[in-house]
């Protein structure tokens, strides 16, 4: 069983920090900062952690915070991660705690992640004597912007000696009260690419005197989809999306070049490694065939989020025990990406979702939307899951 030791009751302790967690979340929401610029956020988190006592607190990078809660008895080390960055979006909600920073908004719920981890740290810091081993709280910067804060923190040593790592993402398309858990592959690797198709510009009335970069680039776009539909095992998941197609200035000018960019999402590491070669063969073939040339750049992004079976099972059991069978939602993988994967390269871990949507109250806007919102009851659910899971994992 999880749960409540005769000497303390985690649910009661979590209830005592409920209003703090909401207040922290609203403060952070009102003062969002962009990736790699979370200076005030990190300072706020640092000072809040200091006020709890009992922890070793440090700043591994300029805009991140690490707190170590080391119990009196030796044991395992559990890391819990929250990301803290906001997005370049002008908030359009009417909350009194809406963003006071024009053009910047917590539109993905990272304010909630930070507040939940602060609440967890507050409760656990008061239970220091009960901790067997260590709980390490990672307040990470820059999840939204490649190369991401996670890898930087791993390199700074925050995962040294960690046995397991867990993290939550709130989800507005999952109803509050539900907890989403996925075994194995959960999120894809989000790679990016840039292609320049170089033709020869000229008058639109005399196409034979040009090398039409628009017509050629259009064929490149079409043929890239053949990698997905014809060159890849249908059982393997793969997305190739061309998301930008830029060229030309007027109706009567054939432009000399076209710029394309987009993303490739996959789960299988060897398929992923083969993608730059597969794409370049097509780009080269088509541009050669039409007397054009090209430039091609492929950048590997975050790695796949792959949840460890044993740790995922602990979370699944915790959800069942604390919230009952109905709360548990086994999730399908998504082609979204997350730099939580950087921690999972070091230690087995699980990333899971806490529902924060509420259809009746109209809290249904997608993440990264100017009206994005969360049902704040999700925060308490997240704190309780972190608390119960911590004791189960360290037991
Ligand atoms: Ni996010």
mmCIF file with all atom_site columns, C-alpha atoms in Angstrom, residues 214-339:
data_model
loop_
_atom_site.group_PDB
_atom_site.id
_atom_site.type_symbol
_atom_site.label_atom_id
_atom_site.label_alt_id
_atom_site.label_comp_id
_atom_site.label_asym_id
_atom_site.label_entity_id
_atom_site.label_seq_id
_atom_site.pdbx_PDB_ins_code
_atom_site.Cartn_x
_atom_site.Cartn_y
_atom_site.Cartn_z
_atom_site.occupancy
_atom_site.B_iso_or_equiv
_atom_site.pdbx_formal_charge
_atom_site.auth_seq_id
_atom_site.auth_comp_id
_atom_site.auth_asym_id
_atom_site.auth_atom_id
_atom_site.pdbx_PDB_model_num
ATOM 1   C CA . UNK A 1 214 ? 8.802   26.805 -56.770 1.00 0.00 ? 214 UNK A CA 1
ATOM 2   C CA . UNK A 1 215 ? 7.794   23.910 -59.019 1.00 0.00 ? 215 UNK A CA 1
ATOM 3   C CA . UNK A 1 216 ? 10.844  21.905 -57.959 1.00 0.00 ? 216 UNK A CA 1
ATOM 4   C CA . UNK A 1 217 ? 10.386  22.590 -54.251 1.00 0.00 ? 217 UNK A CA 1
ATOM 5   C CA . UNK A 1 218 ? 6.743   21.515 -54.536 1.00 0.00 ? 218 UNK A CA 1
ATOM 6   C CA . UNK A 1 219 ? 7.943   18.136 -55.845 1.00 0.00 ? 219 UNK A CA 1
ATOM 7   C CA . UNK A 1 220 ? 10.397  17.875 -52.981 1.00 0.00 ? 220 UNK A CA 1
ATOM 8   C CA . UNK A 1 221 ? 7.531   18.386 -50.509 1.00 0.00 ? 221 UNK A CA 1
ATOM 9   C CA . UNK A 1 222 ? 5.372   15.745 -52.200 1.00 0.00 ? 222 UNK A CA 1
ATOM 10  C CA . UNK A 1 223 ? 8.155   13.207 -52.479 1.00 0.00 ? 223 UNK A CA 1
ATOM 11  C CA . UNK A 1 224 ? 9.275   13.560 -48.865 1.00 0.00 ? 224 UNK A CA 1
ATOM 12  C CA . UNK A 1 225 ? 5.943   11.986 -47.914 1.00 0.00 ? 225 UNK A CA 1
ATOM 13  C CA . UNK A 1 226 ? 6.977   8.848  -49.812 1.00 0.00 ? 226 UNK A CA 1
ATOM 14  C CA . UNK A 1 227 ? 9.491   8.190  -47.042 1.00 0.00 ? 227 UNK A CA 1
ATOM 15  C CA . UNK A 1 228 ? 6.568   7.871  -44.654 1.00 0.00 ? 228 UNK A CA 1
ATOM 16  C CA . UNK A 1 229 ? 4.179   6.002  -46.913 1.00 0.00 ? 229 UNK A CA 1
ATOM 17  C CA . UNK A 1 230 ? 6.549   3.824  -48.999 1.00 0.00 ? 230 UNK A CA 1
ATOM 18  C CA . UNK A 1 231 ? 10.031  3.561  -47.439 1.00 0.00 ? 231 UNK A CA 1
ATOM 19  C CA . UNK A 1 232 ? 9.167   2.991  -43.800 1.00 0.00 ? 232 UNK A CA 1
ATOM 20  C CA . UNK A 1 233 ? 7.691   -0.038 -42.060 1.00 0.00 ? 233 UNK A CA 1
ATOM 21  C CA . UNK A 1 234 ? 4.067   0.989  -41.449 1.00 0.00 ? 234 UNK A CA 1
ATOM 22  C CA . UNK A 1 235 ? 4.374   -0.347 -37.898 1.00 0.00 ? 235 UNK A CA 1
ATOM 23  C CA . UNK A 1 236 ? 7.054   2.256  -37.136 1.00 0.00 ? 236 UNK A CA 1
ATOM 24  C CA . UNK A 1 237 ? 5.701   5.688  -36.312 1.00 0.00 ? 237 UNK A CA 1
ATOM 25  C CA . UNK A 1 238 ? 7.045   8.512  -38.423 1.00 0.00 ? 238 UNK A CA 1
ATOM 26  C CA . UNK A 1 239 ? 5.967   12.052 -39.193 1.00 0.00 ? 239 UNK A CA 1
ATOM 27  C CA . UNK A 1 240 ? 7.559   14.317 -41.804 1.00 0.00 ? 240 UNK A CA 1
ATOM 28  C CA . UNK A 1 241 ? 5.937   17.751 -41.849 1.00 0.00 ? 241 UNK A CA 1
ATOM 29  C CA . UNK A 1 242 ? 7.057   20.588 -44.095 1.00 0.00 ? 242 UNK A CA 1
ATOM 30  C CA . UNK A 1 243 ? 5.859   23.602 -42.159 1.00 0.00 ? 243 UNK A CA 1
ATOM 31  C CA . UNK A 1 244 ? 7.339   26.500 -44.053 1.00 0.00 ? 244 UNK A CA 1
ATOM 32  C CA . UNK A 1 245 ? 7.538   27.116 -47.810 1.00 0.00 ? 245 UNK A CA 1
ATOM 33  C CA . UNK A 1 246 ? 8.946   30.519 -48.546 1.00 0.00 ? 246 UNK A CA 1
ATOM 34  C CA . UNK A 1 247 ? 9.830   32.012 -51.911 1.00 0.00 ? 247 UNK A CA 1
ATOM 35  C CA . UNK A 1 248 ? 8.871   34.621 -54.423 1.00 0.00 ? 248 UNK A CA 1
ATOM 36  C CA . UNK A 1 249 ? 7.969   38.286 -54.447 1.00 0.00 ? 249 UNK A CA 1
ATOM 37  C CA . UNK A 1 250 ? 5.451   38.926 -57.241 1.00 0.00 ? 250 UNK A CA 1
ATOM 38  C CA . UNK A 1 251 ? 3.044   37.257 -59.683 1.00 0.00 ? 251 UNK A CA 1
ATOM 39  C CA . UNK A 1 252 ? 5.334   37.717 -62.647 1.00 0.00 ? 252 UNK A CA 1
ATOM 40  C CA . UNK A 1 253 ? 8.692   36.675 -61.201 1.00 0.00 ? 253 UNK A CA 1
ATOM 41  C CA . UNK A 1 254 ? 9.955   33.129 -60.857 1.00 0.00 ? 254 UNK A CA 1
ATOM 42  C CA . UNK A 1 255 ? 12.131  33.215 -57.733 1.00 0.00 ? 255 UNK A CA 1
ATOM 43  C CA . UNK A 1 256 ? 15.680  31.949 -57.780 1.00 0.00 ? 256 UNK A CA 1
ATOM 44  C CA . UNK A 1 257 ? 15.272  29.943 -54.601 1.00 0.00 ? 257 UNK A CA 1
ATOM 45  C CA . UNK A 1 258 ? 12.766  28.570 -52.120 1.00 0.00 ? 258 UNK A CA 1
ATOM 46  C CA . UNK A 1 259 ? 13.303  27.925 -48.425 1.00 0.00 ? 259 UNK A CA 1
ATOM 47  C CA . UNK A 1 260 ? 11.608  24.981 -46.738 1.00 0.00 ? 260 UNK A CA 1
ATOM 48  C CA . UNK A 1 261 ? 11.666  23.905 -43.150 1.00 0.00 ? 261 UNK A CA 1
ATOM 49  C CA . UNK A 1 262 ? 9.872   21.389 -41.013 1.00 0.00 ? 262 UNK A CA 1
ATOM 50  C CA . UNK A 1 263 ? 10.057  18.613 -38.492 1.00 0.00 ? 263 UNK A CA 1
ATOM 51  C CA . UNK A 1 264 ? 10.615  14.868 -38.373 1.00 0.00 ? 264 UNK A CA 1
ATOM 52  C CA . UNK A 1 265 ? 9.128   12.857 -35.481 1.00 0.00 ? 265 UNK A CA 1
ATOM 53  C CA . UNK A 1 266 ? 9.952   9.235  -34.772 1.00 0.00 ? 266 UNK A CA 1
ATOM 54  C CA . UNK A 1 267 ? 10.330  6.675  -31.984 1.00 0.00 ? 267 UNK A CA 1
ATOM 55  C CA . UNK A 1 268 ? 12.772  4.198  -33.426 1.00 0.00 ? 268 UNK A CA 1
ATOM 56  C CA . UNK A 1 269 ? 16.396  5.352  -32.962 1.00 0.00 ? 269 UNK A CA 1
ATOM 57  C CA . UNK A 1 270 ? 17.678  3.569  -36.097 1.00 0.00 ? 270 UNK A CA 1
ATOM 58  C CA . UNK A 1 271 ? 14.859  4.915  -38.259 1.00 0.00 ? 271 UNK A CA 1
ATOM 59  C CA . UNK A 1 272 ? 15.676  8.331  -36.881 1.00 0.00 ? 272 UNK A CA 1
ATOM 60  C CA . UNK A 1 273 ? 19.355  7.982  -37.745 1.00 0.00 ? 273 UNK A CA 1
ATOM 61  C CA . UNK A 1 274 ? 18.435  6.998  -41.307 1.00 0.00 ? 274 UNK A CA 1
ATOM 62  C CA . UNK A 1 275 ? 16.240  10.056 -41.915 1.00 0.00 ? 275 UNK A CA 1
ATOM 63  C CA . UNK A 1 276 ? 18.857  12.617 -43.001 1.00 0.00 ? 276 UNK A CA 1
ATOM 64  C CA . UNK A 1 277 ? 20.134  10.157 -45.643 1.00 0.00 ? 277 UNK A CA 1
ATOM 65  C CA . UNK A 1 278 ? 16.671  9.194  -46.867 1.00 0.00 ? 278 UNK A CA 1
ATOM 66  C CA . UNK A 1 279 ? 15.641  12.839 -47.167 1.00 0.00 ? 279 UNK A CA 1
ATOM 67  C CA . UNK A 1 280 ? 18.807  13.979 -48.878 1.00 0.00 ? 280 UNK A CA 1
ATOM 68  C CA . UNK A 1 281 ? 18.517  11.220 -51.515 1.00 0.00 ? 281 UNK A CA 1
ATOM 69  C CA . UNK A 1 282 ? 15.106  12.592 -52.490 1.00 0.00 ? 282 UNK A CA 1
ATOM 70  C CA . UNK A 1 283 ? 16.140  16.245 -52.381 1.00 0.00 ? 283 UNK A CA 1
ATOM 71  C CA . UNK A 1 284 ? 19.237  15.536 -54.428 1.00 0.00 ? 284 UNK A CA 1
ATOM 72  C CA . UNK A 1 285 ? 17.388  13.340 -56.937 1.00 0.00 ? 285 UNK A CA 1
ATOM 73  C CA . UNK A 1 286 ? 14.667  15.872 -57.616 1.00 0.00 ? 286 UNK A CA 1
ATOM 74  C CA . UNK A 1 287 ? 16.899  18.916 -57.802 1.00 0.00 ? 287 UNK A CA 1
ATOM 75  C CA . UNK A 1 288 ? 19.384  17.030 -60.059 1.00 0.00 ? 288 UNK A CA 1
ATOM 76  C CA . UNK A 1 289 ? 16.583  15.929 -62.358 1.00 0.00 ? 289 UNK A CA 1
ATOM 77  C CA . UNK A 1 290 ? 15.540  19.532 -62.904 1.00 0.00 ? 290 UNK A CA 1
ATOM 78  C CA . UNK A 1 291 ? 18.949  21.154 -63.075 1.00 0.00 ? 291 UNK A CA 1
ATOM 79  C CA . UNK A 1 292 ? 18.631  22.830 -59.696 1.00 0.00 ? 292 UNK A CA 1
ATOM 80  C CA . UNK A 1 293 ? 20.816  22.533 -56.632 1.00 0.00 ? 293 UNK A CA 1
ATOM 81  C CA . UNK A 1 294 ? 20.135  22.472 -52.900 1.00 0.00 ? 294 UNK A CA 1
ATOM 82  C CA . UNK A 1 295 ? 21.322  22.999 -49.380 1.00 0.00 ? 295 UNK A CA 1
ATOM 83  C CA . UNK A 1 296 ? 20.103  20.653 -46.674 1.00 0.00 ? 296 UNK A CA 1
ATOM 84  C CA . UNK A 1 297 ? 20.546  20.820 -42.925 1.00 0.00 ? 297 UNK A CA 1
ATOM 85  C CA . UNK A 1 298 ? 19.122  18.248 -40.514 1.00 0.00 ? 298 UNK A CA 1
ATOM 86  C CA . UNK A 1 299 ? 19.255  18.837 -36.759 1.00 0.00 ? 299 UNK A CA 1
ATOM 87  C CA . UNK A 1 300 ? 18.638  16.138 -34.215 1.00 0.00 ? 300 UNK A CA 1
ATOM 88  C CA . UNK A 1 301 ? 16.416  17.454 -31.438 1.00 0.00 ? 301 UNK A CA 1
ATOM 89  C CA . UNK A 1 302 ? 15.445  15.959 -28.074 1.00 0.00 ? 302 UNK A CA 1
ATOM 90  C CA . UNK A 1 303 ? 15.515  12.188 -27.769 1.00 0.00 ? 303 UNK A CA 1
ATOM 91  C CA . UNK A 1 304 ? 12.443  10.009 -27.390 1.00 0.00 ? 304 UNK A CA 1
ATOM 92  C CA . UNK A 1 305 ? 10.658  9.916  -24.036 1.00 0.00 ? 305 UNK A CA 1
ATOM 93  C CA . UNK A 1 306 ? 10.645  6.214  -23.207 1.00 0.00 ? 306 UNK A CA 1
ATOM 94  C CA . UNK A 1 307 ? 9.145   5.283  -19.869 1.00 0.00 ? 307 UNK A CA 1
ATOM 95  C CA . UNK A 1 308 ? 10.729  2.587  -17.760 1.00 0.00 ? 308 UNK A CA 1
ATOM 96  C CA . UNK A 1 309 ? 8.383   -0.295 -17.014 1.00 0.00 ? 309 UNK A CA 1
ATOM 97  C CA . UNK A 1 310 ? 9.114   -0.622 -13.282 1.00 0.00 ? 310 UNK A CA 1
ATOM 98  C CA . UNK A 1 311 ? 8.856   3.069  -12.456 1.00 0.00 ? 311 UNK A CA 1
ATOM 99  C CA . UNK A 1 312 ? 5.762   3.459  -14.628 1.00 0.00 ? 312 UNK A CA 1
ATOM 100 C CA . UNK A 1 313 ? 4.182   0.605  -12.693 1.00 0.00 ? 313 UNK A CA 1
ATOM 101 C CA . UNK A 1 314 ? 4.803   2.462  -9.429  1.00 0.00 ? 314 UNK A CA 1
ATOM 102 C CA . UNK A 1 315 ? 2.985   5.502  -10.819 1.00 0.00 ? 315 UNK A CA 1
ATOM 103 C CA . UNK A 1 316 ? 0.129   3.375  -12.123 1.00 0.00 ? 316 UNK A CA 1
ATOM 104 C CA . UNK A 1 317 ? -0.265  1.738  -8.691  1.00 0.00 ? 317 UNK A CA 1
ATOM 105 C CA . UNK A 1 318 ? -0.079  5.105  -6.963  1.00 0.00 ? 318 UNK A CA 1
ATOM 106 C CA . UNK A 1 319 ? -2.874  6.487  -9.153  1.00 0.00 ? 319 UNK A CA 1
ATOM 107 C CA . UNK A 1 320 ? -5.079  3.467  -8.456  1.00 0.00 ? 320 UNK A CA 1
ATOM 108 C CA . UNK A 1 321 ? -4.471  3.604  -4.721  1.00 0.00 ? 321 UNK A CA 1
ATOM 109 C CA . UNK A 1 322 ? -4.844  7.346  -4.242  1.00 0.00 ? 322 UNK A CA 1
ATOM 110 C CA . UNK A 1 323 ? -7.526  8.172  -6.810  1.00 0.00 ? 323 UNK A CA 1
ATOM 111 C CA . UNK A 1 324 ? -9.094  4.858  -7.789  1.00 0.00 ? 324 UNK A CA 1
ATOM 112 C CA . UNK A 1 325 ? -9.361  2.843  -10.952 1.00 0.00 ? 325 UNK A CA 1
ATOM 113 C CA . UNK A 1 326 ? -11.422 5.443  -12.821 1.00 0.00 ? 326 UNK A CA 1
ATOM 114 C CA . UNK A 1 327 ? -8.708  8.082  -12.543 1.00 0.00 ? 327 UNK A CA 1
ATOM 115 C CA . UNK A 1 328 ? -6.215  6.010  -14.469 1.00 0.00 ? 328 UNK A CA 1
ATOM 116 C CA . UNK A 1 329 ? -6.008  6.556  -18.193 1.00 0.00 ? 329 UNK A CA 1
ATOM 117 C CA . UNK A 1 330 ? -3.527  4.445  -20.087 1.00 0.00 ? 330 UNK A CA 1
ATOM 118 C CA . UNK A 1 331 ? -2.292  6.779  -22.815 1.00 0.00 ? 331 UNK A CA 1
ATOM 119 C CA . UNK A 1 332 ? -1.247  6.197  -26.380 1.00 0.00 ? 332 UNK A CA 1
ATOM 120 C CA . UNK A 1 333 ? 2.134   7.623  -27.343 1.00 0.00 ? 333 UNK A CA 1
ATOM 121 C CA . UNK A 1 334 ? 2.157   11.046 -28.991 1.00 0.00 ? 334 UNK A CA 1
ATOM 122 C CA . UNK A 1 335 ? 4.459   12.521 -31.614 1.00 0.00 ? 335 UNK A CA 1
ATOM 123 C CA . UNK A 1 336 ? 5.101   15.556 -29.403 1.00 0.00 ? 336 UNK A CA 1
ATOM 124 C CA . UNK A 1 337 ? 8.571   15.984 -27.920 1.00 0.00 ? 337 UNK A CA 1
ATOM 125 C CA . UNK A 1 338 ? 10.013  16.702 -24.448 1.00 0.00 ? 338 UNK A CA 1
ATOM 126 C CA . UNK A 1 339 ? 13.503  17.189 -23.151 1.00 0.00 ? 339 UNK A CA 1
#
